[in-house]
Amino acid sequence: MNMFDLSGKVAIVTGCDTGLGQGMAVGLAKAGADVLGIGYVDAPETKEMVESVGRRFEYINANLIANSNKQALTELVDQAVEKMGRVDILVNNAGIIRREDLLDFSEENWDDVIAINQKAVVFLSQAVAKHFIAQQSGGKIINIASMLSFQGGIRVISYTASKSAVMGITRALATELSGHNIQVNAIAPGYMATNNTEALRADEERNKAILDRIPAGRWGRPEDMQGPITFLASEASNYVTGYTLAVDGGWLAR
Ligand code: NAD
């Protein structure tokens, strides 16, 4: 028996055109899952990668800031389930960061980040949980947290607020959904080389300071998410719920 096998499962992954979402979509496909992506730019590269390992890939184009209200998010999940026939896994990955000094921080940079990083996570999870319950299948929800679920960060107040909330939301969803055989966990990536950290990596001083502090001695990569996401999406983790797993090359251990 391979307890990490996801054959026959359908995963919804938000924001999978690039970066960590792409890495996780491909990881889930390698383990046997079909993938439906939701995002605001098309994902042809991810489609090719998922199909090259023999899995189906479908996509719904939607902006999760403009559509962060409950009705729109519910309709997106319903559409996804209609396309794929079922849903077994939700990965709430789409997220943004806005950098601005605290004293100047704008309301727009607060509202946009909270809308996608926090509110969309809750209402997409709610909608998917209803399908898991209707299917009587149980299911898996994996949220993407951050080192700033644990730490304060600098110049990113809305991001820190939203990612700290993601850790709490993960616990709250887990306690209410466990009775339906739905496990809810989060992955807190460390410092990963994606668009999200481009500005940090371009700043020589910050780049060195961050690298010097990572025990693994390198930035993380999208592929580093594939083992952890497969574990949390599979029956291997059926008694793990409400937990935020750091995938950080030792950053928090230091
Ligand atoms: P990224 O910027 O490459 O990816 C973000 C994803 O979200 C993209 O697919 C993008 O298209 C999607 N997205 C952005 N705005 C959207 C919108 N309005 N509507 C729909 N989709 C939208 O960065 P990433 O590093 O791959 O980020 C993925 C997740 O990981 C995010 O939640 C991020 O906060 C989190 N994270 C990243 C790091 C890191 O070091 N890179 C660390 C911790 C957490």
PDB file of C-alpha atoms and ligand atoms in Angstrom:
ATOM      1  CA  MET A   1       0.000   0.000   0.000  1.00  0.00           C
ATOM      2  CA  ASN A   2       1.275   3.462  -0.896  1.00  0.00           C
ATOM      3  CA  MET A   3      -0.263   5.799   1.646  1.00  0.00           C
ATOM      4  CA  PHE A   4       0.884   8.846  -0.339  1.00  0.00           C
ATOM      5  CA  ASP A   5      -0.984   7.775  -3.494  1.00  0.00           C
ATOM      6  CA  LEU A   6      -3.477  10.405  -4.722  1.00  0.00           C
ATOM      7  CA  SER A   7      -4.821   8.479  -7.744  1.00  0.00           C
ATOM      8  CA  GLY A   8      -8.459   9.353  -8.428  1.00  0.00           C
ATOM      9  CA  LYS A   9      -8.281  12.490  -6.282  1.00  0.00           C
ATOM     10  CA  VAL A  10      -9.005  16.022  -7.479  1.00  0.00           C
ATOM     11  CA  ALA A  11      -7.100  18.990  -6.081  1.00  0.00           C
ATOM     12  CA  ILE A  12      -8.037  22.660  -6.394  1.00  0.00           C
ATOM     13  CA  VAL A  13      -4.899  24.814  -6.184  1.00  0.00           C
ATOM     14  CA  THR A  14      -5.213  28.611  -6.172  1.00  0.00           C
ATOM     15  CA  GLY A  15      -2.441  30.679  -7.753  1.00  0.00           C
ATOM     16  CA  CYS A  16      -0.632  27.842  -9.506  1.00  0.00           C
ATOM     17  CA  ASP A  17       0.661  29.589 -12.636  1.00  0.00           C
ATOM     18  CA  THR A  18       4.096  30.038 -11.046  1.00  0.00           C
ATOM     19  CA  GLY A  19       6.105  29.718  -7.843  1.00  0.00           C
ATOM     20  CA  LEU A  20       5.088  27.560  -4.905  1.00  0.00           C
ATOM     21  CA  GLY A  21       1.572  26.951  -6.247  1.00  0.00           C
ATOM     22  CA  GLN A  22       3.024  25.547  -9.449  1.00  0.00           C
ATOM     23  CA  GLY A  23       5.465  23.384  -7.484  1.00  0.00           C
ATOM     24  CA  MET A  24       2.635  21.997  -5.350  1.00  0.00           C
ATOM     25  CA  ALA A  25       0.262  21.436  -8.292  1.00  0.00           C
ATOM     26  CA  VAL A  26       2.949  19.404 -10.029  1.00  0.00           C
ATOM     27  CA  GLY A  27       3.790  17.536  -6.801  1.00  0.00           C
ATOM     28  CA  LEU A  28       0.138  16.545  -6.327  1.00  0.00           C
ATOM     29  CA  ALA A  29      -0.073  15.468  -9.973  1.00  0.00           C
ATOM     30  CA  LYS A  30       3.070  13.331  -9.612  1.00  0.00           C
ATOM     31  CA  ALA A  31       1.321  11.600  -6.692  1.00  0.00           C
ATOM     32  CA  GLY A  32      -1.670  10.883  -8.961  1.00  0.00           C
ATOM     33  CA  ALA A  33      -4.123  13.783  -8.500  1.00  0.00           C
ATOM     34  CA  ASP A  34      -5.905  15.726 -11.233  1.00  0.00           C
ATOM     35  CA  VAL A  35      -5.609  19.475 -10.701  1.00  0.00           C
ATOM     36  CA  LEU A  36      -7.923  22.429 -11.161  1.00  0.00           C
ATOM     37  CA  GLY A  37      -6.155  25.773 -10.897  1.00  0.00           C
ATOM     38  CA  ILE A  38      -7.798  29.067  -9.992  1.00  0.00           C
ATOM     39  CA  GLY A  39      -5.952  32.291 -10.684  1.00  0.00           C
ATOM     40  CA  TYR A  40      -5.965  35.649 -12.416  1.00  0.00           C
ATOM     41  CA  VAL A  41      -3.377  34.884 -15.076  1.00  0.00           C
ATOM     42  CA  ASP A  42      -3.454  31.765 -17.240  1.00  0.00           C
ATOM     43  CA  ALA A  43      -1.221  28.830 -16.366  1.00  0.00           C
ATOM     44  CA  PRO A  44      -0.053  27.209 -19.615  1.00  0.00           C
ATOM     45  CA  GLU A  45       3.291  26.090 -18.154  1.00  0.00           C
ATOM     46  CA  THR A  46       1.624  24.375 -15.199  1.00  0.00           C
ATOM     47  CA  LYS A  47      -0.867  22.709 -17.556  1.00  0.00           C
ATOM     48  CA  GLU A  48       2.007  21.303 -19.592  1.00  0.00           C
ATOM     49  CA  MET A  49       3.844  20.111 -16.460  1.00  0.00           C
ATOM     50  CA  VAL A  50       0.761  18.412 -14.974  1.00  0.00           C
ATOM     51  CA  GLU A  51      -0.170  16.794 -18.288  1.00  0.00           C
ATOM     52  CA  SER A  52       3.399  15.597 -18.814  1.00  0.00           C
ATOM     53  CA  VAL A  53       3.013  13.356 -15.747  1.00  0.00           C
ATOM     54  CA  GLY A  54      -0.234  11.994 -17.175  1.00  0.00           C
ATOM     55  CA  ARG A  55      -2.756  13.962 -15.101  1.00  0.00           C
ATOM     56  CA  ARG A  56      -5.646  16.223 -16.100  1.00  0.00           C
ATOM     57  CA  PHE A  57      -5.353  20.005 -15.637  1.00  0.00           C
ATOM     58  CA  GLU A  58      -8.236  22.475 -15.861  1.00  0.00           C
ATOM     59  CA  TYR A  59      -8.232  26.157 -15.053  1.00  0.00           C
ATOM     60  CA  ILE A  60     -10.662  28.857 -13.967  1.00  0.00           C
ATOM     61  CA  ASN A  61      -9.528  32.417 -14.498  1.00  0.00           C
ATOM     62  CA  ALA A  62     -10.589  34.584 -11.557  1.00  0.00           C
ATOM     63  CA  ASN A  63      -9.148  37.450  -9.582  1.00  0.00           C
ATOM     64  CA  LEU A  64      -9.324  36.524  -5.902  1.00  0.00           C
ATOM     65  CA  ILE A  65      -9.141  40.147  -4.755  1.00  0.00           C
ATOM     66  CA  ALA A  66     -12.044  41.321  -6.927  1.00  0.00           C
ATOM     67  CA  ASN A  67     -13.911  38.082  -6.138  1.00  0.00           C
ATOM     68  CA  SER A  68     -13.180  37.829  -2.423  1.00  0.00           C
ATOM     69  CA  ASN A  69     -16.852  37.913  -1.410  1.00  0.00           C
ATOM     70  CA  LYS A  70     -18.571  34.776  -0.192  1.00  0.00           C
ATOM     71  CA  GLN A  71     -20.922  34.390  -3.140  1.00  0.00           C
ATOM     72  CA  ALA A  72     -18.220  34.672  -5.797  1.00  0.00           C
ATOM     73  CA  LEU A  73     -15.902  32.274  -3.979  1.00  0.00           C
ATOM     74  CA  THR A  74     -18.701  29.741  -3.504  1.00  0.00           C
ATOM     75  CA  GLU A  75     -19.554  29.945  -7.204  1.00  0.00           C
ATOM     76  CA  LEU A  76     -15.905  29.391  -8.134  1.00  0.00           C
ATOM     77  CA  VAL A  77     -15.756  26.204  -6.089  1.00  0.00           C
ATOM     78  CA  ASP A  78     -19.088  25.004  -7.500  1.00  0.00           C
ATOM     79  CA  GLN A  79     -17.784  25.605 -11.034  1.00  0.00           C
ATOM     80  CA  ALA A  80     -14.576  23.736 -10.218  1.00  0.00           C
ATOM     81  CA  VAL A  81     -16.500  20.732  -8.904  1.00  0.00           C
ATOM     82  CA  GLU A  82     -18.775  20.778 -11.938  1.00  0.00           C
ATOM     83  CA  LYS A  83     -15.743  20.675 -14.260  1.00  0.00           C
ATOM     84  CA  MET A  84     -13.910  17.930 -12.381  1.00  0.00           C
ATOM     85  CA  GLY A  85     -16.827  15.880 -11.033  1.00  0.00           C
ATOM     86  CA  ARG A  86     -15.582  16.004  -7.447  1.00  0.00           C
ATOM     87  CA  VAL A  87     -13.039  17.598  -5.098  1.00  0.00           C
ATOM     88  CA  ASP A  88     -10.773  16.001  -2.487  1.00  0.00           C
ATOM     89  CA  ILE A  89      -8.064  18.571  -1.773  1.00  0.00           C
ATOM     90  CA  LEU A  90      -7.994  22.378  -1.561  1.00  0.00           C
ATOM     91  CA  VAL A  91      -4.684  24.222  -1.502  1.00  0.00           C
ATOM     92  CA  ASN A  92      -5.175  27.879  -0.556  1.00  0.00           C
ATOM     93  CA  ASN A  93      -1.933  29.124  -2.059  1.00  0.00           C
ATOM     94  CA  ALA A  94      -2.725  32.375  -3.936  1.00  0.00           C
ATOM     95  CA  GLY A  95      -1.357  35.266  -1.960  1.00  0.00           C
ATOM     96  CA  ILE A  96       0.286  38.649  -2.277  1.00  0.00           C
ATOM     97  CA  ILE A  97       2.646  40.814  -0.269  1.00  0.00           C
ATOM     98  CA  ARG A  98       2.769  44.633  -0.225  1.00  0.00           C
ATOM     99  CA  ARG A  99       5.802  46.360   1.236  1.00  0.00           C
ATOM    100  CA  GLU A 100       5.440  49.824   2.752  1.00  0.00           C
ATOM    101  CA  ASP A 101       6.682  51.511   5.925  1.00  0.00           C
ATOM    102  CA  LEU A 102       4.229  51.126   8.791  1.00  0.00           C
ATOM    103  CA  LEU A 103       3.799  54.877   9.198  1.00  0.00           C
ATOM    104  CA  ASP A 104       2.747  55.311   5.551  1.00  0.00           C
ATOM    105  CA  PHE A 105       0.946  52.004   5.107  1.00  0.00           C
ATOM    106  CA  SER A 106      -2.091  52.556   2.864  1.00  0.00           C
ATOM    107  CA  GLU A 107      -5.587  51.265   3.334  1.00  0.00           C
ATOM    108  CA  GLU A 108      -5.473  49.723  -0.137  1.00  0.00           C
ATOM    109  CA  ASN A 109      -2.379  47.698   0.780  1.00  0.00           C
ATOM    110  CA  TRP A 110      -4.222  46.498   3.857  1.00  0.00           C
ATOM    111  CA  ASP A 111      -7.539  45.634   2.151  1.00  0.00           C
ATOM    112  CA  ASP A 112      -6.116  43.854  -0.920  1.00  0.00           C
ATOM    113  CA  VAL A 113      -3.789  41.633   1.089  1.00  0.00           C
ATOM    114  CA  ILE A 114      -6.435  40.727   3.668  1.00  0.00           C
ATOM    115  CA  ALA A 115      -8.949  39.989   0.872  1.00  0.00           C
ATOM    116  CA  ILE A 116      -6.864  37.351  -0.890  1.00  0.00           C
ATOM    117  CA  ASN A 117      -4.567  36.050   1.868  1.00  0.00           C
ATOM    118  CA  GLN A 118      -7.225  35.777   4.575  1.00  0.00           C
ATOM    119  CA  LYS A 119     -10.866  36.228   3.535  1.00  0.00           C
ATOM    120  CA  ALA A 120     -10.624  34.098   0.373  1.00  0.00           C
ATOM    121  CA  VAL A 121      -8.977  31.328   2.406  1.00  0.00           C
ATOM    122  CA  VAL A 122     -11.960  31.140   4.761  1.00  0.00           C
ATOM    123  CA  PHE A 123     -14.747  31.232   2.188  1.00  0.00           C
ATOM    124  CA  LEU A 124     -13.047  28.924  -0.324  1.00  0.00           C
ATOM    125  CA  SER A 125     -12.525  26.464   2.546  1.00  0.00           C
ATOM    126  CA  GLN A 126     -16.152  26.805   3.637  1.00  0.00           C
ATOM    127  CA  ALA A 127     -17.405  26.107   0.098  1.00  0.00           C
ATOM    128  CA  VAL A 128     -15.080  23.131  -0.401  1.00  0.00           C
ATOM    129  CA  ALA A 129     -15.978  21.680   3.000  1.00  0.00           C
ATOM    130  CA  LYS A 130     -19.648  21.626   1.947  1.00  0.00           C
ATOM    131  CA  HIS A 131     -18.707  19.512  -1.081  1.00  0.00           C
ATOM    132  CA  PHE A 132     -16.569  17.154   1.035  1.00  0.00           C
ATOM    133  CA  ILE A 133     -19.541  16.680   3.354  1.00  0.00           C
ATOM    134  CA  ALA A 134     -22.034  16.188   0.483  1.00  0.00           C
ATOM    135  CA  GLN A 135     -19.662  13.639  -1.124  1.00  0.00           C
ATOM    136  CA  GLN A 136     -19.280  11.881   2.263  1.00  0.00           C
ATOM    137  CA  SER A 137     -15.631  11.551   1.299  1.00  0.00           C
ATOM    138  CA  GLY A 138     -13.782  13.568   3.902  1.00  0.00           C
ATOM    139  CA  GLY A 139     -11.074  15.796   2.474  1.00  0.00           C
ATOM    140  CA  LYS A 140      -7.953  17.843   2.926  1.00  0.00           C
ATOM    141  CA  ILE A 141      -7.464  21.591   3.137  1.00  0.00           C
ATOM    142  CA  ILE A 142      -3.927  22.965   3.102  1.00  0.00           C
ATOM    143  CA  ASN A 143      -3.370  26.675   3.680  1.00  0.00           C
ATOM    144  CA  ILE A 144      -0.135  28.465   2.907  1.00  0.00           C
ATOM    145  CA  ALA A 145       1.127  30.359   5.927  1.00  0.00           C
ATOM    146  CA  SER A 146       4.559  32.008   6.280  1.00  0.00           C
ATOM    147  CA  MET A 147       7.453  32.692   8.627  1.00  0.00           C
ATOM    148  CA  LEU A 148       5.382  35.816   9.355  1.00  0.00           C
ATOM    149  CA  SER A 149       2.763  33.579  10.969  1.00  0.00           C
ATOM    150  CA  PHE A 150       5.441  33.309  13.706  1.00  0.00           C
ATOM    151  CA  GLN A 151       7.397  36.538  13.369  1.00  0.00           C
ATOM    152  CA  GLY A 152       6.667  40.227  12.849  1.00  0.00           C
ATOM    153  CA  GLY A 153       8.544  41.015   9.655  1.00  0.00           C
ATOM    154  CA  ILE A 154       9.440  44.497   8.423  1.00  0.00           C
ATOM    155  CA  ARG A 155       7.308  46.828   6.247  1.00  0.00           C
ATOM    156  CA  VAL A 156       4.648  44.159   5.624  1.00  0.00           C
ATOM    157  CA  ILE A 157       1.978  44.758   8.266  1.00  0.00           C
ATOM    158  CA  SER A 158      -0.981  43.409   6.239  1.00  0.00           C
ATOM    159  CA  TYR A 159       0.990  40.341   5.176  1.00  0.00           C
ATOM    160  CA  THR A 160       2.006  39.563   8.753  1.00  0.00           C
ATOM    161  CA  ALA A 161      -1.585  40.082   9.915  1.00  0.00           C
ATOM    162  CA  SER A 162      -2.990  37.828   7.204  1.00  0.00           C
ATOM    163  CA  LYS A 163      -0.427  35.055   7.581  1.00  0.00           C
ATOM    164  CA  SER A 164      -0.756  35.084  11.381  1.00  0.00           C
ATOM    165  CA  ALA A 165      -4.506  34.761  10.782  1.00  0.00           C
ATOM    166  CA  VAL A 166      -3.924  31.821   8.445  1.00  0.00           C
ATOM    167  CA  MET A 167      -2.386  29.863  11.323  1.00  0.00           C
ATOM    168  CA  GLY A 168      -5.408  30.603  13.540  1.00  0.00           C
ATOM    169  CA  ILE A 169      -7.882  29.937  10.726  1.00  0.00           C
ATOM    170  CA  THR A 170      -6.192  26.586  10.134  1.00  0.00           C
ATOM    171  CA  ARG A 171      -6.761  25.612  13.780  1.00  0.00           C
ATOM    172  CA  ALA A 172     -10.333  26.893  13.816  1.00  0.00           C
ATOM    173  CA  LEU A 173     -11.278  25.086  10.603  1.00  0.00           C
ATOM    174  CA  ALA A 174      -9.621  21.921  11.886  1.00  0.00           C
ATOM    175  CA  THR A 175     -11.614  21.825  15.103  1.00  0.00           C
ATOM    176  CA  GLU A 176     -14.955  22.368  13.353  1.00  0.00           C
ATOM    177  CA  LEU A 177     -14.323  20.042  10.420  1.00  0.00           C
ATOM    178  CA  SER A 178     -12.526  17.089  12.047  1.00  0.00           C
ATOM    179  CA  GLY A 179     -15.831  15.374  12.813  1.00  0.00           C
ATOM    180  CA  HIS A 180     -16.456  15.220   9.059  1.00  0.00           C
ATOM    181  CA  ASN A 181     -13.116  13.507   8.421  1.00  0.00           C
ATOM    182  CA  ILE A 182     -11.702  16.721   6.971  1.00  0.00           C
ATOM    183  CA  GLN A 183      -8.122  17.554   7.946  1.00  0.00           C
ATOM    184  CA  VAL A 184      -6.956  21.145   7.757  1.00  0.00           C
ATOM    185  CA  ASN A 185      -3.269  21.997   8.012  1.00  0.00           C
ATOM    186  CA  ALA A 186      -0.949  24.731   6.831  1.00  0.00           C
ATOM    187  CA  ILE A 187       2.535  24.864   5.393  1.00  0.00           C
ATOM    188  CA  ALA A 188       4.685  27.806   6.442  1.00  0.00           C
ATOM    189  CA  PRO A 189       7.332  28.179   3.742  1.00  0.00           C
ATOM    190  CA  GLY A 190      10.580  29.800   4.734  1.00  0.00           C
ATOM    191  CA  TYR A 191      12.397  32.098   2.346  1.00  0.00           C
ATOM    192  CA  MET A 192      11.688  30.688  -1.115  1.00  0.00           C
ATOM    193  CA  ALA A 193      12.988  31.893  -4.473  1.00  0.00           C
ATOM    194  CA  THR A 194       9.789  33.052  -6.241  1.00  0.00           C
ATOM    195  CA  ASN A 195       8.275  36.357  -7.458  1.00  0.00           C
ATOM    196  CA  ASN A 196       7.144  37.006  -3.862  1.00  0.00           C
ATOM    197  CA  THR A 197      10.761  37.455  -2.719  1.00  0.00           C
ATOM    198  CA  GLU A 198      12.228  38.984  -5.869  1.00  0.00           C
ATOM    199  CA  ALA A 199      12.684  42.388  -4.213  1.00  0.00           C
ATOM    200  CA  LEU A 200      14.476  40.839  -1.225  1.00  0.00           C
ATOM    201  CA  ARG A 201      16.796  38.754  -3.373  1.00  0.00           C
ATOM    202  CA  ALA A 202      17.595  41.762  -5.571  1.00  0.00           C
ATOM    203  CA  ASP A 203      18.717  43.738  -2.508  1.00  0.00           C
ATOM    204  CA  GLU A 204      22.281  42.500  -1.954  1.00  0.00           C
ATOM    205  CA  GLU A 205      22.343  43.371   1.720  1.00  0.00           C
ATOM    206  CA  ARG A 206      18.975  41.781   2.582  1.00  0.00           C
ATOM    207  CA  ASN A 207      19.777  38.760   0.416  1.00  0.00           C
ATOM    208  CA  LYS A 208      23.015  38.114   2.304  1.00  0.00           C
ATOM    209  CA  ALA A 209      21.428  38.712   5.709  1.00  0.00           C
ATOM    210  CA  ILE A 210      18.663  36.206   4.930  1.00  0.00           C
ATOM    211  CA  LEU A 211      20.987  33.587   3.449  1.00  0.00           C
ATOM    212  CA  ASP A 212      23.372  33.870   6.405  1.00  0.00           C
ATOM    213  CA  ARG A 213      20.454  33.075   8.734  1.00  0.00           C
ATOM    214  CA  ILE A 214      19.108  29.998   6.892  1.00  0.00           C
ATOM    215  CA  PRO A 215      20.778  26.889   8.372  1.00  0.00           C
ATOM    216  CA  ALA A 216      20.290  25.033   5.061  1.00  0.00           C
ATOM    217  CA  GLY A 217      22.390  27.778   3.430  1.00  0.00           C
ATOM    218  CA  ARG A 218      20.118  28.309   0.431  1.00  0.00           C
ATOM    219  CA  TRP A 219      16.762  29.806  -0.545  1.00  0.00           C
ATOM    220  CA  GLY A 220      13.944  27.267  -0.775  1.00  0.00           C
ATOM    221  CA  ARG A 221      12.567  26.193  -4.135  1.00  0.00           C
ATOM    222  CA  PRO A 222       9.047  25.296  -5.348  1.00  0.00           C
ATOM    223  CA  GLU A 223      10.112  21.616  -5.461  1.00  0.00           C
ATOM    224  CA  ASP A 224      10.797  21.734  -1.710  1.00  0.00           C
ATOM    225  CA  MET A 225       7.016  21.972  -1.208  1.00  0.00           C
ATOM    226  CA  GLN A 226       6.230  18.735  -3.049  1.00  0.00           C
ATOM    227  CA  GLY A 227       6.908  16.200  -0.290  1.00  0.00           C
ATOM    228  CA  PRO A 228       5.115  18.172   2.448  1.00  0.00           C
ATOM    229  CA  ILE A 229       2.049  18.929   0.286  1.00  0.00           C
ATOM    230  CA  THR A 230       1.760  15.290  -0.754  1.00  0.00           C
ATOM    231  CA  PHE A 231       1.947  14.183   2.889  1.00  0.00           C
ATOM    232  CA  LEU A 232      -0.733  16.663   3.985  1.00  0.00           C
ATOM    233  CA  ALA A 233      -3.000  15.863   0.995  1.00  0.00           C
ATOM    234  CA  SER A 234      -2.801  12.097   1.451  1.00  0.00           C
ATOM    235  CA  GLU A 235      -4.082   9.498   3.893  1.00  0.00           C
ATOM    236  CA  ALA A 236      -0.577   9.440   5.409  1.00  0.00           C
ATOM    237  CA  SER A 237      -1.692  12.475   7.448  1.00  0.00           C
ATOM    238  CA  ASN A 238      -5.215  11.366   8.414  1.00  0.00           C
ATOM    239  CA  TYR A 239      -4.630  12.032  12.134  1.00  0.00           C
ATOM    240  CA  VAL A 240      -2.739  15.302  11.602  1.00  0.00           C
ATOM    241  CA  THR A 241      -4.970  18.358  11.757  1.00  0.00           C
ATOM    242  CA  GLY A 242      -4.797  22.005  12.791  1.00  0.00           C
ATOM    243  CA  TYR A 243      -1.019  22.087  12.473  1.00  0.00           C
ATOM    244  CA  THR A 244       1.269  24.528  10.666  1.00  0.00           C
ATOM    245  CA  LEU A 245       4.332  22.772   9.272  1.00  0.00           C
ATOM    246  CA  ALA A 246       7.391  24.915   8.603  1.00  0.00           C
ATOM    247  CA  VAL A 247       9.271  24.109   5.393  1.00  0.00           C
ATOM    248  CA  ASP A 248      12.063  26.546   6.010  1.00  0.00           C
ATOM    249  CA  GLY A 249      15.518  24.962   5.846  1.00  0.00           C
ATOM    250  CA  GLY A 250      15.756  25.418   9.624  1.00  0.00           C
ATOM    251  CA  TRP A 251      14.943  29.166   9.818  1.00  0.00           C
ATOM    252  CA  LEU A 252      12.634  28.856  12.829  1.00  0.00           C
ATOM    253  CA  ALA A 253      14.809  26.298  14.581  1.00  0.00           C
ATOM    254  CA  ARG A 254      17.659  28.749  14.783  1.00  0.00           C
TER     255      ARG A 254
HETATM  256  P1  NAD B   1       4.168  34.253  -6.395  1.00  0.00           P
HETATM  257  O1  NAD B   1       3.967  35.711  -6.373  1.00  0.00           O
HETATM  258  O2  NAD B   1       5.066  33.647  -7.417  1.00  0.00           O
HETATM  259  O3  NAD B   1       2.760  33.503  -6.495  1.00  0.00           O
HETATM  260  C1  NAD B   1       1.550  34.038  -6.045  1.00  0.00           C
HETATM  261  C2  NAD B   1       0.402  33.336  -6.746  1.00  0.00           C
HETATM  262  O4  NAD B   1      -0.823  33.986  -6.398  1.00  0.00           O
HETATM  263  C3  NAD B   1       0.538  33.429  -8.267  1.00  0.00           C
HETATM  264  O5  NAD B   1       0.085  32.243  -8.852  1.00  0.00           O
HETATM  265  C4  NAD B   1      -0.386  34.571  -8.609  1.00  0.00           C
HETATM  266  O6  NAD B   1      -0.898  34.504  -9.931  1.00  0.00           O
HETATM  267  C5  NAD B   1      -1.491  34.366  -7.585  1.00  0.00           C
HETATM  268  N1  NAD B   1      -2.230  35.608  -7.383  1.00  0.00           N
HETATM  269  C6  NAD B   1      -1.718  36.811  -7.025  1.00  0.00           C
HETATM  270  N2  NAD B   1      -2.697  37.736  -6.996  1.00  0.00           N
HETATM  271  C7  NAD B   1      -3.843  37.098  -7.347  1.00  0.00           C
HETATM  272  C8  NAD B   1      -5.190  37.517  -7.504  1.00  0.00           C
HETATM  273  N3  NAD B   1      -5.559  38.779  -7.302  1.00  0.00           N
HETATM  274  N4  NAD B   1      -6.117  36.580  -7.841  1.00  0.00           N
HETATM  275  C9  NAD B   1      -5.765  35.307  -8.063  1.00  0.00           C
HETATM  276  N5  NAD B   1      -4.503  34.849  -7.939  1.00  0.00           N
HETATM  277  C10 NAD B   1      -3.554  35.742  -7.584  1.00  0.00           C
HETATM  278  O7  NAD B   1       4.700  33.897  -4.962  1.00  0.00           O
HETATM  279  P2  NAD B   1       4.861  32.520  -4.174  1.00  0.00           P
HETATM  280  O8  NAD B   1       6.034  32.687  -3.329  1.00  0.00           O
HETATM  281  O9  NAD B   1       4.789  31.349  -5.084  1.00  0.00           O
HETATM  282  O10 NAD B   1       3.578  32.589  -3.230  1.00  0.00           O
HETATM  283  C11 NAD B   1       2.680  31.524  -3.042  1.00  0.00           C
HETATM  284  C12 NAD B   1       2.167  31.540  -1.619  1.00  0.00           C
HETATM  285  O11 NAD B   1       3.244  31.254  -0.736  1.00  0.00           O
HETATM  286  C13 NAD B   1       1.609  32.903  -1.170  1.00  0.00           C
HETATM  287  O12 NAD B   1       0.493  32.697  -0.329  1.00  0.00           O
HETATM  288  C14 NAD B   1       2.764  33.478  -0.390  1.00  0.00           C
HETATM  289  O13 NAD B   1       2.350  34.420   0.541  1.00  0.00           O
HETATM  290  C15 NAD B   1       3.310  32.232   0.270  1.00  0.00           C
HETATM  291  N6  NAD B   1       4.667  32.323   0.790  1.00  0.00           N
HETATM  292  C16 NAD B   1       5.728  32.554  -0.020  1.00  0.00           C
HETATM  293  C17 NAD B   1       7.013  32.616   0.536  1.00  0.00           C
HETATM  294  C18 NAD B   1       8.245  32.859  -0.277  1.00  0.00           C
HETATM  295  O14 NAD B   1       9.314  33.012   0.312  1.00  0.00           O
HETATM  296  N7  NAD B   1       8.176  32.902  -1.594  1.00  0.00           N
HETATM  297  C19 NAD B   1       7.176  32.430   1.895  1.00  0.00           C
HETATM  298  C20 NAD B   1       6.076  32.197   2.682  1.00  0.00           C
HETATM  299  C21 NAD B   1       4.825  32.139   2.122  1.00  0.00           C
END
